[in-house]
Amino acid sequence: MTMNFNAGDIGYVKRNFGHYIKNTGDTDLEVLEVFRAPQFLDVSLSDWITHTPPEMVAQTLNLNTETIAKFPRGKPKIVPV
């Protein structure tokens, strides 16, 4: 599912749903995330892919192992573009 937001909008992601945010505008994006949990845990897609048996990832995402091998190891840093 893809959703577009404007300044002041509020979005909700159900618990345990993977998600990402992409700034499609031409100004800086500011995001405030609020969690109802005693601690925050973050698992990036590339981190999950590189720590899961390649055969399972290939079957789950319908990718070949050569593509899977190209994913960066570890969690990517969030940086401005």
Tab-separated table of C-alpha atoms in Angstrom:
chain	number	residue	atom	x	y	z
A	1	MET	CA	0.000	0.000	0.000
A	2	THR	CA	1.269	3.480	-0.812
A	3	MET	CA	-0.015	6.645	0.837
A	4	ASN	CA	0.743	10.302	0.196
A	5	PHE	CA	0.846	12.795	3.045
A	6	ASN	CA	0.927	16.560	3.286
A	7	ALA	CA	2.241	18.836	6.021
A	8	GLY	CA	0.372	18.202	9.269
A	9	ASP	CA	-1.002	14.782	8.236
A	10	ILE	CA	-0.897	11.823	10.596
A	11	GLY	CA	-0.176	8.288	9.414
A	12	TYR	CA	-0.650	5.018	11.284
A	13	VAL	CA	1.215	1.756	10.722
A	14	LYS	CA	-0.182	-1.385	12.330
A	15	ARG	CA	2.034	-3.201	14.798
A	16	ASN	CA	4.691	-5.432	13.210
A	17	PHE	CA	4.016	-4.137	9.694
A	18	GLY	CA	7.137	-3.358	7.702
A	19	HIS	CA	7.185	0.139	6.273
A	20	TYR	CA	9.366	2.901	4.918
A	21	ILE	CA	9.113	6.628	4.310
A	22	LYS	CA	10.179	8.295	1.076
A	23	ASN	CA	10.368	12.043	0.641
A	24	THR	CA	8.939	12.779	-2.817
A	25	GLY	CA	8.929	16.537	-2.305
A	26	ASP	CA	11.604	19.135	-2.892
A	27	THR	CA	11.909	20.334	0.712
A	28	ASP	CA	13.227	18.640	3.856
A	29	LEU	CA	11.011	15.962	5.375
A	30	GLU	CA	10.431	16.052	9.126
A	31	VAL	CA	8.926	12.964	10.752
A	32	LEU	CA	7.983	12.297	14.361
A	33	GLU	CA	7.476	8.624	15.189
A	34	VAL	CA	5.634	7.640	18.357
A	35	PHE	CA	5.615	4.098	19.700
A	36	ARG	CA	3.463	2.582	22.410
A	37	ALA	CA	6.165	0.297	23.726
A	38	PRO	CA	8.728	0.277	26.528
A	39	GLN	CA	11.560	-0.001	23.993
A	40	PHE	CA	12.114	0.626	20.292
A	41	LEU	CA	13.358	-2.157	18.010
A	42	ASP	CA	14.242	-1.571	14.396
A	43	VAL	CA	14.994	-4.213	11.777
A	44	SER	CA	15.868	-2.915	8.337
A	45	LEU	CA	14.976	-4.905	5.243
A	46	SER	CA	18.615	-5.290	4.202
A	47	ASP	CA	19.522	-6.413	7.734
A	48	TRP	CA	16.762	-9.045	7.650
A	49	ILE	CA	17.727	-10.192	4.147
A	50	THR	CA	21.421	-10.573	4.972
A	51	HIS	CA	20.755	-12.485	8.209
A	52	THR	CA	18.172	-14.899	6.813
A	53	PRO	CA	19.086	-18.018	4.838
A	54	PRO	CA	19.340	-16.930	1.163
A	55	GLU	CA	17.097	-19.779	0.013
A	56	MET	CA	14.292	-18.555	2.295
A	57	VAL	CA	14.670	-14.956	1.111
A	58	ALA	CA	14.717	-16.086	-2.540
A	59	GLN	CA	11.517	-18.074	-2.086
A	60	THR	CA	9.746	-15.406	-0.007
A	61	LEU	CA	10.602	-12.418	-2.224
A	62	ASN	CA	10.845	-14.284	-5.539
A	63	LEU	CA	14.446	-13.125	-6.051
A	64	ASN	CA	17.492	-14.992	-7.267
A	65	THR	CA	20.477	-15.485	-4.964
A	66	GLU	CA	22.681	-13.201	-7.109
A	67	THR	CA	20.341	-10.273	-6.397
A	68	ILE	CA	20.201	-11.131	-2.703
A	69	ALA	CA	24.016	-11.159	-2.525
A	70	LYS	CA	24.065	-7.500	-3.690
A	71	PHE	CA	22.134	-6.209	-0.670
A	72	PRO	CA	24.283	-4.162	1.734
A	73	ARG	CA	25.295	-5.915	4.944
A	74	GLY	CA	23.964	-4.461	8.183
A	75	LYS	CA	21.565	-1.626	8.787
A	76	PRO	CA	21.828	1.371	6.455
A	77	LYS	CA	22.140	4.776	8.055
A	78	ILE	CA	19.442	7.382	7.564
A	79	VAL	CA	20.986	10.334	5.782
A	80	PRO	CA	19.642	13.351	3.940
A	81	VAL	CA	19.812	13.203	0.129
